[in-house]
PDB file of C-alpha atoms in Angstrom:
ATOM      1  CA  MET A 147     -14.872  15.860  -5.555  1.00 41.00           C
ATOM      2  CA  ASN A 148     -15.252  19.456  -6.655  1.00 42.00           C
ATOM      3  CA  GLU A 149     -12.309  20.111  -8.959  1.00 45.00           C
ATOM      4  CA  ARG A 150     -12.629  23.874  -8.492  1.00 55.00           C
ATOM      5  CA  HIS A 151     -11.130  23.435  -5.016  1.00 77.00           C
ATOM      6  CA  LEU A 152      -7.411  22.744  -5.164  1.00 83.00           C
ATOM      7  CA  TYR A 153      -5.120  21.833  -2.260  1.00 85.00           C
ATOM      8  CA  PRO A 154      -1.534  22.578  -3.313  1.00 82.00           C
ATOM      9  CA  ASN A 155      -0.485  22.645   0.356  1.00 86.00           C
ATOM     10  CA  PRO A 156      -0.956  20.023   3.095  1.00 92.00           C
ATOM     11  CA  VAL A 157      -3.938  20.273   5.455  1.00 94.00           C
ATOM     12  CA  SER A 158      -4.120  19.789   9.240  1.00 96.00           C
ATOM     13  CA  VAL A 159      -5.504  16.709  10.994  1.00 97.00           C
ATOM     14  CA  ASN A 160      -8.660  18.612  11.983  1.00 97.00           C
ATOM     15  CA  GLU A 161      -9.151  19.803   8.406  1.00 97.00           C
ATOM     16  CA  ALA A 162      -8.664  16.250   7.143  1.00 97.00           C
ATOM     17  CA  VAL A 163     -11.275  14.979   9.618  1.00 97.00           C
ATOM     18  CA  GLU A 164     -13.723  17.605   8.382  1.00 97.00           C
ATOM     19  CA  HIS A 165     -13.136  16.592   4.764  1.00 97.00           C
ATOM     20  CA  LEU A 166     -13.697  12.934   5.638  1.00 98.00           C
ATOM     21  CA  HIS A 167     -16.909  13.668   7.564  1.00 97.00           C
ATOM     22  CA  ASN A 168     -18.115  15.550   4.471  1.00 96.00           C
ATOM     23  CA  GLY A 169     -17.639  12.433   2.337  1.00 96.00           C
ATOM     24  CA  ASP A 170     -14.440  13.616   0.655  1.00 96.00           C
ATOM     25  CA  VAL A 171     -11.213  11.675   0.124  1.00 97.00           C
ATOM     26  CA  VAL A 172      -7.960  12.639   1.832  1.00 98.00           C
ATOM     27  CA  GLY A 173      -4.338  11.647   1.315  1.00 98.00           C
ATOM     28  CA  MET A 174      -3.071  10.196   4.612  1.00 98.00           C
ATOM     29  CA  PRO A 175       0.430   9.095   5.589  1.00 98.00           C
ATOM     30  CA  THR A 176       1.147   5.610   6.888  1.00 98.00           C
ATOM     31  CA  GLU A 177       4.415   3.884   7.651  1.00 97.00           C
ATOM     32  CA  THR A 178       4.139   1.989   4.330  1.00 97.00           C
ATOM     33  CA  VAL A 179       2.904   4.414   1.623  1.00 97.00           C
ATOM     34  CA  TYR A 180       0.409   7.280   1.516  1.00 97.00           C
ATOM     35  CA  GLY A 181      -3.215   6.159   1.353  1.00 97.00           C
ATOM     36  CA  LEU A 182      -6.270   7.718  -0.310  1.00 98.00           C
ATOM     37  CA  ALA A 183      -8.729   7.633   2.583  1.00 98.00           C
ATOM     38  CA  GLY A 184     -12.507   7.838   2.672  1.00 98.00           C
ATOM     39  CA  LEU A 185     -15.050   6.830   5.317  1.00 98.00           C
ATOM     40  CA  ALA A 186     -15.354   3.052   5.054  1.00 97.00           C
ATOM     41  CA  SER A 187     -19.057   3.205   5.961  1.00 96.00           C
ATOM     42  CA  ASN A 188     -19.974   5.791   3.315  1.00 96.00           C
ATOM     43  CA  ASP A 189     -20.848   4.353  -0.124  1.00 94.00           C
ATOM     44  CA  ASP A 190     -20.328   7.712  -1.835  1.00 95.00           C
ATOM     45  CA  ALA A 191     -16.929   8.254  -0.201  1.00 96.00           C
ATOM     46  CA  VAL A 192     -15.746   4.752  -1.147  1.00 95.00           C
ATOM     47  CA  LEU A 193     -17.021   5.224  -4.695  1.00 94.00           C
ATOM     48  CA  LYS A 194     -15.051   8.475  -4.800  1.00 95.00           C
ATOM     49  CA  ILE A 195     -11.888   6.530  -3.928  1.00 96.00           C
ATOM     50  CA  PHE A 196     -12.406   4.218  -6.915  1.00 93.00           C
ATOM     51  CA  GLN A 197     -13.262   7.125  -9.207  1.00 93.00           C
ATOM     52  CA  THR A 198     -10.323   9.277  -8.096  1.00 94.00           C
ATOM     53  CA  LYS A 199      -7.826   6.443  -8.584  1.00 93.00           C
ATOM     54  CA  GLY A 200      -9.478   4.928 -11.668  1.00 88.00           C
ATOM     55  CA  ARG A 201      -9.374   1.660  -9.736  1.00 81.00           C
ATOM     56  CA  PRO A 202     -11.214  -1.494 -10.885  1.00 78.00           C
ATOM     57  CA  ARG A 203     -14.264  -2.177  -8.677  1.00 75.00           C
ATOM     58  CA  PHE A 204     -13.326  -5.859  -8.278  1.00 75.00           C
ATOM     59  CA  ASN A 205     -10.132  -4.868  -6.435  1.00 81.00           C
ATOM     60  CA  PRO A 206     -10.968  -4.687  -2.692  1.00 90.00           C
ATOM     61  CA  LEU A 207      -9.745  -1.979  -0.326  1.00 95.00           C
ATOM     62  CA  ILE A 208      -7.946  -2.085   3.014  1.00 97.00           C
ATOM     63  CA  VAL A 209      -9.818  -0.739   6.041  1.00 98.00           C
ATOM     64  CA  HIS A 210      -7.629   1.212   8.485  1.00 98.00           C
ATOM     65  CA  CYS A 211      -8.648   1.256  12.153  1.00 98.00           C
ATOM     66  CA  ALA A 212      -7.502   3.225  15.182  1.00 98.00           C
ATOM     67  CA  ASP A 213      -7.445   0.266  17.593  1.00 97.00           C
ATOM     68  CA  MET A 214      -8.509  -3.332  18.172  1.00 97.00           C
ATOM     69  CA  THR A 215     -11.912  -2.290  19.484  1.00 97.00           C
ATOM     70  CA  MET A 216     -12.677  -0.662  16.140  1.00 97.00           C
ATOM     71  CA  ALA A 217     -11.223  -3.601  14.216  1.00 98.00           C
ATOM     72  CA  ARG A 218     -13.282  -6.189  16.130  1.00 97.00           C
ATOM     73  CA  GLU A 219     -16.478  -4.330  15.262  1.00 97.00           C
ATOM     74  CA  ILE A 220     -15.739  -5.097  11.600  1.00 97.00           C
ATOM     75  CA  ALA A 221     -14.021  -8.488  11.399  1.00 97.00           C
ATOM     76  CA  GLU A 222     -14.227 -11.891  13.083  1.00 97.00           C
ATOM     77  CA  PHE A 223     -11.004 -12.685  14.939  1.00 98.00           C
ATOM     78  CA  ASP A 224     -10.384 -16.324  15.785  1.00 97.00           C
ATOM     79  CA  PRO A 225      -7.581 -17.203  18.266  1.00 97.00           C
ATOM     80  CA  LEU A 226      -4.947 -17.420  15.510  1.00 98.00           C
ATOM     81  CA  ALA A 227      -5.955 -14.054  14.013  1.00 98.00           C
ATOM     82  CA  LEU A 228      -5.799 -12.473  17.478  1.00 98.00           C
ATOM     83  CA  LYS A 229      -2.331 -13.931  18.048  1.00 98.00           C
ATOM     84  CA  VAL A 230      -1.047 -12.500  14.763  1.00 98.00           C
ATOM     85  CA  ALA A 231      -2.709  -9.127  15.366  1.00 98.00           C
ATOM     86  CA  ASN A 232      -1.311  -8.845  18.884  1.00 97.00           C
ATOM     87  CA  ALA A 233       2.172  -9.676  17.602  1.00 98.00           C
ATOM     88  CA  PHE A 234       2.330  -7.228  14.685  1.00 98.00           C
ATOM     89  CA  TRP A 235      -0.251  -4.451  15.210  1.00 98.00           C
ATOM     90  CA  PRO A 236      -0.002  -1.555  14.945  1.00 98.00           C
ATOM     91  CA  GLY A 237       2.280  -1.974  11.963  1.00 97.00           C
ATOM     92  CA  PRO A 238       2.690  -2.719   8.250  1.00 97.00           C
ATOM     93  CA  LEU A 239       0.495  -5.843   8.242  1.00 98.00           C
ATOM     94  CA  THR A 240      -2.997  -6.330   6.800  1.00 98.00           C
ATOM     95  CA  LEU A 241      -5.194  -9.280   7.802  1.00 98.00           C
ATOM     96  CA  VAL A 242      -7.938 -10.662   5.566  1.00 96.00           C
ATOM     97  CA  LEU A 243     -10.659 -11.985   7.883  1.00 97.00           C
ATOM     98  CA  PRO A 244     -14.360 -12.885   7.750  1.00 97.00           C
ATOM     99  CA  ILE A 245     -16.451  -9.714   7.829  1.00 96.00           C
ATOM    100  CA  LYS A 246     -19.072  -9.438  10.572  1.00 96.00           C
ATOM    101  CA  ALA A 247     -22.673  -9.557   9.400  1.00 91.00           C
ATOM    102  CA  ASN A 248     -23.458  -6.246  11.114  1.00 92.00           C
ATOM    103  CA  ALA A 249     -20.229  -4.439  10.153  1.00 95.00           C
ATOM    104  CA  ARG A 250     -20.862  -0.836   9.125  1.00 93.00           C
ATOM    105  CA  ILE A 251     -18.707  -1.137   6.011  1.00 94.00           C
ATOM    106  CA  SER A 252     -19.709  -0.275   2.464  1.00 94.00           C
ATOM    107  CA  ASP A 253     -20.105  -3.331   0.225  1.00 91.00           C
ATOM    108  CA  LEU A 254     -17.852  -1.541  -2.266  1.00 92.00           C
ATOM    109  CA  VAL A 255     -14.923  -1.940   0.160  1.00 94.00           C
ATOM    110  CA  THR A 256     -14.979  -5.739   0.026  1.00 91.00           C
ATOM    111  CA  ALA A 257     -15.772  -6.028  -3.714  1.00 84.00           C
ATOM    112  CA  GLY A 258     -18.562  -8.466  -2.862  1.00 83.00           C
ATOM    113  CA  LEU A 259     -16.356 -10.844  -0.850  1.00 89.00           C
ATOM    114  CA  ASP A 260     -17.296 -12.235   2.567  1.00 93.00           C
ATOM    115  CA  THR A 261     -13.926 -11.163   3.921  1.00 95.00           C
ATOM    116  CA  VAL A 262     -12.455  -7.773   4.750  1.00 96.00           C
ATOM    117  CA  ALA A 263      -8.831  -6.563   4.621  1.00 96.00           C
ATOM    118  CA  ILE A 264      -8.018  -4.656   7.785  1.00 97.00           C
ATOM    119  CA  ARG A 265      -5.039  -3.145   9.590  1.00 97.00           C
ATOM    120  CA  LEU A 266      -3.917  -0.781  12.337  1.00 98.00           C
ATOM    121  CA  PRO A 267      -1.253   1.611  10.991  1.00 98.00           C
ATOM    122  CA  LYS A 268       1.509   2.690  13.367  1.00 97.00           C
ATOM    123  CA  HIS A 269       2.296   6.071  11.778  1.00 97.00           C
ATOM    124  CA  PRO A 270       1.581   8.626  14.542  1.00 97.00           C
ATOM    125  CA  MET A 271      -0.285  11.033  12.256  1.00 97.00           C
ATOM    126  CA  ALA A 272      -2.429   8.229  10.827  1.00 98.00           C
ATOM    127  CA  ARG A 273      -3.276   7.094  14.347  1.00 98.00           C
ATOM    128  CA  ARG A 274      -4.149  10.646  15.392  1.00 98.00           C
ATOM    129  CA  LEU A 275      -6.369  11.062  12.348  1.00 98.00           C
ATOM    130  CA  LEU A 276      -8.229   7.792  12.980  1.00 98.00           C
ATOM    131  CA  SER A 277      -8.629   8.449  16.699  1.00 97.00           C
ATOM    132  CA  THR A 278      -9.943  11.961  16.088  1.00 98.00           C
ATOM    133  CA  LEU A 279     -12.249  10.733  13.336  1.00 98.00           C
ATOM    134  CA  GLY A 280     -13.564   7.880  15.497  1.00 97.00           C
ATOM    135  CA  GLN A 281     -14.358   5.767  12.439  1.00 96.00           C
ATOM    136  CA  PRO A 282     -12.452   3.418  10.144  1.00 98.00           C
ATOM    137  CA  VAL A 283     -11.381   4.553   6.694  1.00 98.00           C
ATOM    138  CA  ALA A 284     -10.882   2.628   3.484  1.00 98.00           C
ATOM    139  CA  ALA A 285      -7.508   3.604   2.052  1.00 97.00           C
ATOM    140  CA  PRO A 286      -5.695   2.124  -0.950  1.00 95.00           C
ATOM    141  CA  SER A 287      -2.465   3.787  -2.061  1.00 95.00           C
ATOM    142  CA  ALA A 288      -2.930   7.438  -3.025  1.00 95.00           C
ATOM    143  CA  ASN A 289      -1.984   7.180  -6.700  1.00 93.00           C
ATOM    144  CA  PRO A 290      -3.720   6.595 -10.031  1.00 92.00           C
ATOM    145  CA  SER A 291      -4.474   2.870 -10.254  1.00 86.00           C
ATOM    146  CA  GLY A 292      -1.513   0.753 -11.353  1.00 83.00           C
ATOM    147  CA  LYS A 293       1.029   3.567 -11.033  1.00 88.00           C
ATOM    148  CA  LEU A 294       3.864   4.077  -8.554  1.00 92.00           C
ATOM    149  CA  SER A 295       2.789   4.305  -4.929  1.00 93.00           C
ATOM    150  CA  PRO A 296       3.447   7.626  -3.143  1.00 96.00           C
ATOM    151  CA  THR A 297       5.916   7.814  -0.282  1.00 96.00           C
ATOM    152  CA  LYS A 298       5.772  11.593   0.236  1.00 96.00           C
ATOM    153  CA  ALA A 299       2.900  14.085   0.486  1.00 96.00           C
ATOM    154  CA  GLN A 300       4.119  15.907  -2.628  1.00 96.00           C
ATOM    155  CA  HIS A 301       3.731  12.689  -4.632  1.00 95.00           C
ATOM    156  CA  VAL A 302       0.003  12.699  -3.799  1.00 96.00           C
ATOM    157  CA  ILE A 303      -0.374  16.389  -4.623  1.00 95.00           C
ATOM    158  CA  ASP A 304       1.359  15.851  -7.970  1.00 94.00           C
ATOM    159  CA  ALA A 305      -0.561  12.667  -8.788  1.00 94.00           C
ATOM    160  CA  PHE A 306      -3.967  14.321  -8.547  1.00 94.00           C
ATOM    161  CA  GLY A 307      -3.050  17.868  -9.538  1.00 93.00           C
ATOM    162  CA  GLY A 308      -3.746  19.227  -6.064  1.00 93.00           C
ATOM    163  CA  ALA A 309      -7.393  18.114  -6.214  1.00 94.00           C
ATOM    164  CA  VAL A 310      -7.031  15.920  -3.097  1.00 96.00           C
ATOM    165  CA  PRO A 311      -6.331  17.392   0.378  1.00 96.00           C
ATOM    166  CA  VAL A 312      -3.252  15.737   1.887  1.00 97.00           C
ATOM    167  CA  LEU A 313      -1.811  15.325   5.373  1.00 97.00           C
ATOM    168  CA  ASP A 314       1.973  15.641   5.355  1.00 97.00           C
ATOM    169  CA  GLY A 315       3.500  13.009   7.610  1.00 97.00           C
ATOM    170  CA  GLY A 316       6.947  13.096   6.032  1.00 96.00           C
ATOM    171  CA  ALA A 317       8.608  10.327   4.036  1.00 96.00           C
ATOM    172  CA  CYS A 318       7.204   6.860   4.638  1.00 96.00           C
ATOM    173  CA  GLU A 319       9.403   4.659   6.789  1.00 94.00           C
ATOM    174  CA  ALA A 320       8.774   1.299   5.087  1.00 94.00           C
ATOM    175  CA  GLY A 321       8.352   2.452   1.476  1.00 93.00           C
ATOM    176  CA  VAL A 322       6.363  -0.567   0.199  1.00 93.00           C
ATOM    177  CA  GLU A 323       2.765  -1.545   0.887  1.00 94.00           C
ATOM    178  CA  SER A 324       1.768  -3.666   3.861  1.00 96.00           C
ATOM    179  CA  THR A 325       2.139  -7.422   4.003  1.00 96.00           C
ATOM    180  CA  ILE A 326      -1.268  -9.093   3.523  1.00 96.00           C
ATOM    181  CA  LEU A 327      -2.091 -12.338   5.305  1.00 97.00           C
ATOM    182  CA  ALA A 328      -5.333 -14.307   5.187  1.00 95.00           C
ATOM    183  CA  ILE A 329      -6.259 -16.325   8.266  1.00 95.00           C
ATOM    184  CA  GLU A 330      -8.534 -19.255   7.506  1.00 91.00           C
ATOM    185  CA  ASN A 331      -9.011 -22.796   8.861  1.00 91.00           C
ATOM    186  CA  ASN A 332      -6.124 -22.295  11.275  1.00 93.00           C
ATOM    187  CA  ARG A 333      -3.806 -21.523   8.342  1.00 95.00           C
ATOM    188  CA  ILE A 334      -1.840 -18.363   7.548  1.00 97.00           C
ATOM    189  CA  ILE A 335      -1.730 -17.526   3.823  1.00 95.00           C
ATOM    190  CA  LEU A 336       0.588 -14.899   2.324  1.00 95.00           C
ATOM    191  CA  LEU A 337      -1.369 -12.845  -0.228  1.00 93.00           C
ATOM    192  CA  ARG A 338       1.135  -9.993  -0.626  1.00 93.00           C
ATOM    193  CA  PRO A 339       4.702  -9.776   0.733  1.00 94.00           C
ATOM    194  CA  GLY A 340       5.848  -6.710   2.626  1.00 95.00           C
ATOM    195  CA  ASN A 341       7.999  -5.565   5.545  1.00 95.00           C
ATOM    196  CA  VAL A 342       6.504  -8.178   7.856  1.00 97.00           C
ATOM    197  CA  THR A 343       8.112 -11.224   6.247  1.00 96.00           C
ATOM    198  CA  ALA A 344       6.934 -14.830   6.271  1.00 96.00           C
ATOM    199  CA  GLU A 345      10.002 -15.707   8.333  1.00 96.00           C
ATOM    200  CA  MET A 346       9.076 -13.110  10.955  1.00 97.00           C
ATOM    201  CA  VAL A 347       5.530 -14.468  11.197  1.00 97.00           C
ATOM    202  CA  GLU A 348       6.662 -18.092  11.404  1.00 97.00           C
ATOM    203  CA  SER A 349       9.210 -17.230  14.097  1.00 97.00           C
ATOM    204  CA  GLU A 350       6.719 -15.242  16.176  1.00 97.00           C
ATOM    205  CA  ILE A 351       3.600 -17.408  15.730  1.00 97.00           C
ATOM    206  CA  GLY A 352       5.150 -20.850  15.252  1.00 96.00           C
ATOM    207  CA  ILE A 353       2.997 -21.763  12.231  1.00 95.00           C
ATOM    208  CA  LYS A 354       4.078 -22.169   8.611  1.00 96.00           C
ATOM    209  CA  VAL A 355       3.026 -19.382   6.249  1.00 96.00           C
ATOM    210  CA  ASN A 356       1.437 -20.785   3.073  1.00 93.00           C
ATOM    211  CA  LEU A 357       1.071 -19.414  -0.444  1.00 89.00           C
ATOM    212  CA  PRO A 358      -2.443 -18.936  -1.884  1.00 83.00           C
ATOM    213  CA  ASP A 359      -4.120 -21.861  -3.654  1.00 74.00           C
ATOM    214  CA  SER A 360      -5.425 -19.778  -6.572  1.00 63.00           C
ATOM    215  CA  GLY A 361      -4.811 -16.572  -8.482  1.00 58.00           C
ATOM    216  CA  LYS A 362      -8.159 -15.032  -7.581  1.00 59.00           C
ATOM    217  CA  ILE A 363      -8.195 -11.377  -6.529  1.00 53.00           C
ATOM    218  CA  VAL A 364      -9.015 -11.684  -2.816  1.00 57.00           C
ATOM    219  CA  ALA A 365      -6.932  -8.770  -1.513  1.00 56.00           C
ATOM    220  CA  PRO A 366      -5.439  -5.473  -2.731  1.00 57.00           C
ATOM    221  CA  GLY A 367      -2.212  -5.496  -4.736  1.00 55.00           C
ATOM    222  CA  MET A 368      -2.803  -8.838  -6.468  1.00 52.00           C
ATOM    223  CA  LEU A 369      -3.239  -7.497 -10.014  1.00 54.00           C
ATOM    224  CA  LYS A 370      -0.545  -8.800 -12.380  1.00 57.00           C
ATOM    225  CA  SER A 371       0.363  -5.310 -13.623  1.00 53.00           C
ATOM    226  CA  HIS A 372       0.667  -2.846 -10.757  1.00 61.00           C
ATOM    227  CA  TYR A 373       3.029  -0.298  -9.168  1.00 70.00           C
ATOM    228  CA  ALA A 374       4.233   0.695 -12.644  1.00 76.00           C
ATOM    229  CA  PRO A 375       6.126   3.773 -13.888  1.00 89.00           C
ATOM    230  CA  ASN A 376       5.397   5.127 -17.358  1.00 90.00           C
ATOM    231  CA  ALA A 377       8.678   3.638 -18.590  1.00 94.00           C
ATOM    232  CA  LYS A 378       9.053  -0.066 -19.227  1.00 94.00           C
ATOM    233  CA  VAL A 379      10.966  -1.981 -16.566  1.00 96.00           C
ATOM    234  CA  ARG A 380      13.706  -4.515 -17.400  1.00 96.00           C
ATOM    235  CA  LEU A 381      14.617  -6.779 -14.494  1.00 96.00           C
ATOM    236  CA  ASN A 382      17.852  -8.503 -13.412  1.00 96.00           C
ATOM    237  CA  ALA A 383      19.966  -6.195 -15.548  1.00 96.00           C
ATOM    238  CA  ILE A 384      23.736  -6.331 -15.156  1.00 94.00           C
ATOM    239  CA  SER A 385      24.178  -2.975 -16.876  1.00 94.00           C
ATOM    240  CA  PRO A 386      22.020  -0.420 -18.702  1.00 95.00           C
ATOM    241  CA  ASN A 387      21.625  -0.557 -22.458  1.00 94.00           C
ATOM    242  CA  SER A 388      22.006   2.607 -24.500  1.00 93.00           C
ATOM    243  CA  GLY A 389      19.344   5.155 -23.546  1.00 93.00           C
ATOM    244  CA  GLU A 390      18.161   3.242 -20.460  1.00 96.00           C
ATOM    245  CA  ALA A 391      18.074   4.485 -16.886  1.00 97.00           C
ATOM    246  CA  PHE A 392      19.569   2.155 -14.278  1.00 97.00           C
ATOM    247  CA  LEU A 393      18.359   1.279 -10.802  1.00 97.00           C
ATOM    248  CA  GLY A 394      21.208  -0.382  -8.964  1.00 97.00           C
ATOM    249  CA  PHE A 395      21.654  -2.271  -5.717  1.00 97.00           C
ATOM    250  CA  GLY A 396      24.849  -2.654  -3.700  1.00 96.00           C
ATOM    251  CA  SER A 397      27.903  -3.010  -5.924  1.00 94.00           C
ATOM    252  CA  ALA A 398      25.711  -3.362  -9.042  1.00 92.00           C
ATOM    253  CA  ALA A 399      25.718   0.366  -9.710  1.00 90.00           C
ATOM    254  CA  PHE A 400      26.631   2.934 -12.331  1.00 92.00           C
ATOM    255  CA  ASP A 401      27.352   6.646 -12.113  1.00 90.00           C
ATOM    256  CA  GLY A 402      25.430   9.219 -14.074  1.00 89.00           C
ATOM    257  CA  PRO A 403      22.304  11.380 -13.979  1.00 90.00           C
ATOM    258  CA  ASN A 404      20.112   8.487 -15.161  1.00 94.00           C
ATOM    259  CA  CYS A 405      21.303   6.136 -12.407  1.00 96.00           C
ATOM    260  CA  ARG A 406      20.211   5.538  -8.817  1.00 97.00           C
ATOM    261  CA  ASN A 407      21.307   2.976  -6.231  1.00 97.00           C
ATOM    262  CA  LEU A 408      18.597   1.576  -3.960  1.00 97.00           C
ATOM    263  CA  SER A 409      21.211   0.885  -1.291  1.00 97.00           C
ATOM    264  CA  PRO A 410      24.968   1.261  -1.814  1.00 97.00           C
ATOM    265  CA  LYS A 411      25.497  -0.907   1.291  1.00 97.00           C
ATOM    266  CA  ALA A 412      23.098  -3.595  -0.020  1.00 97.00           C
ATOM    267  CA  ASP A 413      20.628  -3.046   2.826  1.00 96.00           C
ATOM    268  CA  LEU A 414      17.253  -4.458   1.747  1.00 95.00           C
ATOM    269  CA  ALA A 415      15.282  -2.315   4.205  1.00 94.00           C
ATOM    270  CA  GLU A 416      16.923   0.822   2.783  1.00 96.00           C
ATOM    271  CA  ALA A 417      16.195  -0.460  -0.734  1.00 96.00           C
ATOM    272  CA  ALA A 418      12.507  -0.944   0.096  1.00 94.00           C
ATOM    273  CA  LYS A 419      12.259   2.569   1.484  1.00 94.00           C
ATOM    274  CA  ASN A 420      13.833   4.046  -1.666  1.00 95.00           C
ATOM    275  CA  LEU A 421      12.129   1.836  -4.265  1.00 95.00           C
ATOM    276  CA  PHE A 422       9.156   3.938  -5.387  1.00 93.00           C
ATOM    277  CA  GLN A 423      10.952   7.259  -4.892  1.00 93.00           C
ATOM    278  CA  TYR A 424      13.869   6.241  -7.140  1.00 96.00           C
ATOM    279  CA  LEU A 425      11.614   4.657  -9.765  1.00 95.00           C
ATOM    280  CA  ARG A 426       9.667   7.908  -9.784  1.00 93.00           C
ATOM    281  CA  GLU A 427      12.842  10.002 -10.207  1.00 95.00           C
ATOM    282  CA  LEU A 428      14.130   7.857 -13.079  1.00 96.00           C
ATOM    283  CA  ASP A 429      10.722   7.825 -14.746  1.00 95.00           C
ATOM    284  CA  ALA A 430      10.635  11.635 -14.646  1.00 93.00           C
ATOM    285  CA  MET A 431      13.727  11.677 -16.882  1.00 95.00           C
ATOM    286  CA  GLY A 432      11.587  10.517 -19.799  1.00 94.00           C
ATOM    287  CA  VAL A 433      13.501   7.343 -20.600  1.00 95.00           C
ATOM    288  CA  ALA A 434      11.739   4.500 -22.417  1.00 95.00           C
ATOM    289  CA  THR A 435      13.115   1.787 -20.131  1.00 97.00           C
ATOM    290  CA  ILE A 436      14.410   1.495 -16.570  1.00 97.00           C
ATOM    291  CA  ALA A 437      16.857  -1.379 -16.121  1.00 97.00           C
ATOM    292  CA  VAL A 438      16.944  -2.801 -12.592  1.00 97.00           C
ATOM    293  CA  ALA A 439      19.793  -4.724 -10.986  1.00 97.00           C
ATOM    294  CA  PRO A 440      19.106  -8.112  -9.366  1.00 97.00           C
ATOM    295  CA  ILE A 441      17.676  -7.881  -5.841  1.00 97.00           C
ATOM    296  CA  PRO A 442      18.197 -10.800  -3.430  1.00 96.00           C
ATOM    297  CA  ILE A 443      15.016 -12.845  -2.995  1.00 95.00           C
ATOM    298  CA  GLU A 444      15.112 -12.999   0.788  1.00 94.00           C
ATOM    299  CA  GLY A 445      13.464 -11.106   3.653  1.00 93.00           C
ATOM    300  CA  ILE A 446      12.011  -7.780   2.509  1.00 93.00           C
ATOM    301  CA  GLY A 447      13.710  -8.480  -0.842  1.00 95.00           C
ATOM    302  CA  ILE A 448      10.771 -10.789  -1.605  1.00 93.00           C
ATOM    303  CA  ALA A 449       8.428  -7.793  -1.390  1.00 93.00           C
ATOM    304  CA  ILE A 450      10.758  -5.638  -3.508  1.00 94.00           C
ATOM    305  CA  ASN A 451      10.905  -8.316  -6.202  1.00 94.00           C
ATOM    306  CA  ASP A 452       7.109  -8.687  -6.077  1.00 91.00           C
ATOM    307  CA  ARG A 453       6.622  -4.964  -6.737  1.00 91.00           C
ATOM    308  CA  LEU A 454       9.245  -4.940  -9.491  1.00 93.00           C
ATOM    309  CA  ALA A 455       7.709  -7.985 -11.211  1.00 91.00           C
ATOM    310  CA  ARG A 456       4.302  -6.275 -11.273  1.00 86.00           C
ATOM    311  CA  ALA A 457       5.906  -3.033 -12.526  1.00 89.00           C
ATOM    312  CA  ALA A 458       7.536  -4.990 -15.348  1.00 90.00           C
ATOM    313  CA  ALA A 459       4.429  -7.031 -16.254  1.00 85.00           C
ATOM    314  CA  ASP A 460       2.756  -6.750 -19.664  1.00 79.00           C
ATOM    315  CA  ARG A 461       0.274  -3.866 -19.458  1.00 65.00           C
ATOM    316  CA  THR A 462      -1.637  -4.742 -22.630  1.00 60.00           C
ATOM    317  CA  THR A 463      -3.610  -7.649 -21.161  1.00 50.00           C
TER     318      THR A 463
END
C-alpha cells in the first residue's frame, strides 16, 4: 500500500472494485463489522491484509462470497453443510469446511489448514461489491489486530490514518463478528459465538451444536486476547471505581460523561450492536480501566460475553 495516497473520504463501489483488482485492500461494510478486504486468490493482496492489520500469520481469514456458486468453487459442502448454509445464508454466519483441492485461494488465507472459513454476507453494499468484482475476497475485521472491531466507515478511516480506501455502508446492523461453525463428521461445532446462536441452529437444523475439542486456532477470532480497547477491561462490575469509565446494561447504569448503557431496556441485540462503538467512545476518554456491568449469558449475550472476555484477557502473554 502506497502511504502517499490517503483516502479520508469513502470511495464508490466501482472505485473499490478497481482497488481490489489492483491488489489493494479495501474497507468493506458487512452486517456484522467492517472488513479489510483483499482478493482471496492474490498472495500479495492477502499478505497486505496481514501487514496492514499487523495480524499473526497463523490466524486464518474468512472468505466472503457473492453466492453459493462462488462458495462451492472453494469449499466442499456435504448435505449437513448445505442444510446449514441454506438456512442462514446470506447472513452473519461463517462455515469452516474442507477446502477444495483446486480452489483458487491463497494458502495464506487458510494459514496452512485443510479447511477454509467462508460466508455470504447479507449487507446490500457488500453483496453489490462482490457481485461486481466477480471474485471472493478475504476479509478479517478492518482494525489493527487485537483492537476493537469497526462498526462504522469512520472507524476504519481513523484506524489506518486514511491509508485504506473505505466503502461507507452505514452503521453495522449486528455489531459483533459472525458466528463461526465447523461442519465435520456430521457434527456442528461452535468455534465463535455470534448473532446466529446455537439455539437458533439447533432449532432450525435439529442437531446439537457442540463445543470444540481443543484450543487450537482453527478459525478467526479464537485468540485469547482480542477485540481490546487500549484501556483495561474489568468485567461483572456492579459500579465503577474511582477514575473508571462504566459500560452498563439495563438497570445496571450510571449517569455521567464516562458512562454508557449498552441497552437501557436490556435488549441483548441492541447491546451487541452498541458494544464496540461504546467501548471505543469510553476508550477515547483516556481512562485506565473500563468497568462493564454483567451481561446475561444467553442468546446473543453469549457472543457479547465472549468478546468482553477476550477484551479483558491478559495481553502480556
